[in-house]
Amino acid sequence: MDQAQTVDWAALEAAAVAAMKNAYAPYSKFPVGAAALTRDGRIVSGCNVENASYGLTLCAECVLVGNLQMTGGGLLRAFYCVDGAGNILMPCGRCRQLLYEFRAPDMQVRTTQGIKTMDQVLPDAFGPEHLKETR
Ligand code: THU
């Protein structure tokens, strides 16, 4: 899919809501769903998966990037995350880093303040390019 093509945000929202319905969130009772459009036109998604050892909880974005890699890999063009009510949810800091790794240039994030770029939601990010500096 061409980078310039418009993003079907309604389809991403629907995929995020569908993913959210699979959430395993018995402890927080805060289901989350995330969906993203890949550069080759796939939609990948994920839900949060909690654990009795609370700190081991997988955020929805974590499951999403696992699904990305397992279904052909590639880079993300657009991202949408929802809470249990279907409202837009901002990705947590750790998940911004997870998404940053797999961002396409100018990846768009649907935020509570409109569409932003990945670089806007994680400015001055640490990324794969920094690892090269010490080699
Ligand atoms: N959560 C996510 O899945 N993604 C985020 O970006 C924020 C938080 C989940 C983790 C936990 O299961 C629940 O939301 C409450 O923090």
Coordinates of C-alpha atoms and ligand atoms in Angstrom, one line a residue:
M1 CA 0.0 0.0 0.0
D2 CA 1.2 3.4 -0.9
Q3 CA 2.2 5.6 2.0
A4 CA 0.2 8.5 0.6
Q5 CA -3.0 6.5 0.6
T6 CA -5.6 7.7 3.2
V7 CA -6.1 5.7 6.4
D8 CA -9.4 4.1 7.0
W9 CA -9.7 5.2 10.7
A10 CA -13.2 3.7 11.0
A11 CA -11.8 0.2 10.1
L12 CA -9.0 0.6 12.6
E13 CA -11.4 1.7 15.3
A14 CA -13.6 -1.3 14.6
A15 CA -10.6 -3.6 14.8
A16 CA -9.5 -2.1 18.1
V17 CA -12.9 -2.4 19.6
A18 CA -13.1 -6.1 18.4
A19 CA -9.7 -6.7 19.9
M20 CA -10.7 -5.1 23.2
K21 CA -13.5 -7.6 23.5
N22 CA -10.9 -10.4 23.8
A23 CA -9.1 -8.7 26.7
Y24 CA -8.1 -10.7 29.7
A25 CA -8.3 -8.0 32.4
P26 CA -9.8 -9.7 35.6
Y27 CA -7.6 -7.6 37.9
S28 CA -7.8 -4.1 36.6
K29 CA -11.2 -4.6 34.9
F30 CA -9.8 -2.2 32.3
P31 CA -10.0 -3.9 28.9
V32 CA -7.9 -2.4 26.1
G33 CA -7.8 -3.0 22.4
A34 CA -5.3 -1.8 19.9
A35 CA -5.2 -2.0 16.1
A36 CA -2.7 -0.8 13.5
L37 CA -2.5 -0.6 9.7
T38 CA 0.7 -2.0 8.2
R39 CA 2.5 -0.6 5.2
D40 CA 1.3 -3.5 3.1
G41 CA -2.4 -2.9 4.0
R42 CA -2.9 -5.5 6.8
I43 CA -4.7 -4.7 10.0
V44 CA -3.0 -6.2 13.1
S45 CA -4.5 -6.0 16.6
G46 CA -4.1 -6.9 20.2
C47 CA -5.7 -6.8 23.6
N48 CA -4.3 -6.6 27.1
V49 CA -3.5 -9.9 28.8
E50 CA -3.1 -9.6 32.6
N51 CA -1.5 -11.9 35.0
A52 CA -1.9 -12.8 38.7
S53 CA 1.6 -11.6 39.0
Y54 CA 0.4 -8.1 38.1
G55 CA 3.6 -6.7 36.8
L56 CA 3.8 -9.3 34.1
T57 CA 0.7 -7.9 32.4
L58 CA 0.9 -7.6 28.6
C59 CA -0.5 -4.4 27.2
A60 CA -2.6 -4.5 24.1
E61 CA 0.2 -2.9 22.1
C62 CA 2.6 -5.7 23.2
V63 CA 0.2 -8.3 21.8
L64 CA -0.2 -6.2 18.7
V65 CA 3.5 -6.1 17.9
G66 CA 3.7 -9.8 18.5
N67 CA 0.9 -10.4 16.1
L68 CA 2.6 -8.0 13.6
Q69 CA 5.7 -10.1 13.6
M70 CA 3.9 -13.4 13.5
T71 CA 1.7 -12.4 10.5
G72 CA 4.4 -11.2 8.1
G73 CA 6.2 -8.4 10.0
G74 CA 6.6 -5.0 8.4
L75 CA 6.0 -1.5 9.6
L76 CA 3.1 0.3 11.0
R77 CA 1.4 3.3 9.2
A78 CA -1.4 4.1 11.6
F79 CA -2.4 3.2 15.1
Y80 CA -5.7 3.3 17.2
C81 CA -6.2 2.2 20.8
V82 CA -9.4 2.0 22.8
D83 CA -10.5 1.5 26.3
G84 CA -13.5 -0.7 27.4
A85 CA -16.0 2.0 26.5
G86 CA -14.5 2.3 23.0
N87 CA -12.9 5.7 23.8
I88 CA -9.5 6.6 22.3
L89 CA -6.8 5.6 24.7
M90 CA -3.2 7.0 24.7
P91 CA -0.6 4.3 24.7
C92 CA 1.5 4.1 27.9
G93 CA 5.1 5.1 27.8
R94 CA 6.5 1.6 27.4
C95 CA 4.1 0.9 24.6
R96 CA 5.1 4.1 22.8
Q97 CA 8.6 2.6 22.7
L98 CA 7.3 -0.7 21.5
L99 CA 5.4 1.0 18.6
Y100 CA 8.4 3.3 17.8
E101 CA 10.5 0.2 16.9
F102 CA 8.0 -0.8 14.2
R103 CA 6.9 2.7 12.9
A104 CA 6.8 3.5 9.3
P105 CA 8.1 7.0 8.4
D106 CA 5.4 9.5 9.4
M107 CA 3.4 6.8 11.3
Q108 CA 0.1 8.3 12.5
V109 CA -1.4 7.8 16.0
R110 CA -5.0 8.6 16.7
T111 CA -4.9 10.5 20.0
T112 CA -7.4 12.2 22.2
Q113 CA -6.0 15.4 20.6
G114 CA -6.4 14.3 17.0
I115 CA -4.0 12.6 14.7
K116 CA -0.3 12.9 15.7
T117 CA 2.9 11.4 14.4
M118 CA 4.8 8.8 16.3
D119 CA 7.6 11.3 16.7
Q120 CA 5.2 13.7 18.4
V121 CA 4.0 11.1 20.9
L122 CA 7.5 9.9 21.7
P123 CA 9.9 12.8 21.0
D124 CA 13.6 12.4 21.1
A125 CA 13.1 8.6 21.2
F126 CA 15.8 6.0 21.8
G127 CA 15.7 3.7 18.8
P128 CA 17.7 1.0 16.9
E129 CA 19.9 3.7 15.3
H130 CA 21.4 4.6 18.7
L131 CA 22.7 1.1 19.1
K132 CA 25.0 1.6 16.2
E133 CA 26.9 4.4 17.9
T134 CA 28.6 2.1 20.3
R135 CA 29.6 -0.6 17.9
Ligands
THU1 N1 -3.0 -1.0 29.2 C1 -2.8 -1.4 27.9 O1 -3.1 -2.5 27.4 N2 -2.2 -0.4 27.1 C2 -1.8 0.8 27.5 O2 -1.2 1.6 26.7 C3 -2.2 1.3 28.8 C4 -2.5 0.2 29.8 C5 -3.6 -2.0 30.1 C6 -2.6 -2.7 31.0 C7 -3.6 -3.1 32.1 O3 -4.1 -4.4 31.8 C8 -4.7 -2.1 32.1 O4 -4.6 -1.4 30.9 C9 -4.7 -1.1 33.2 O5 -3.5 -0.5 33.3

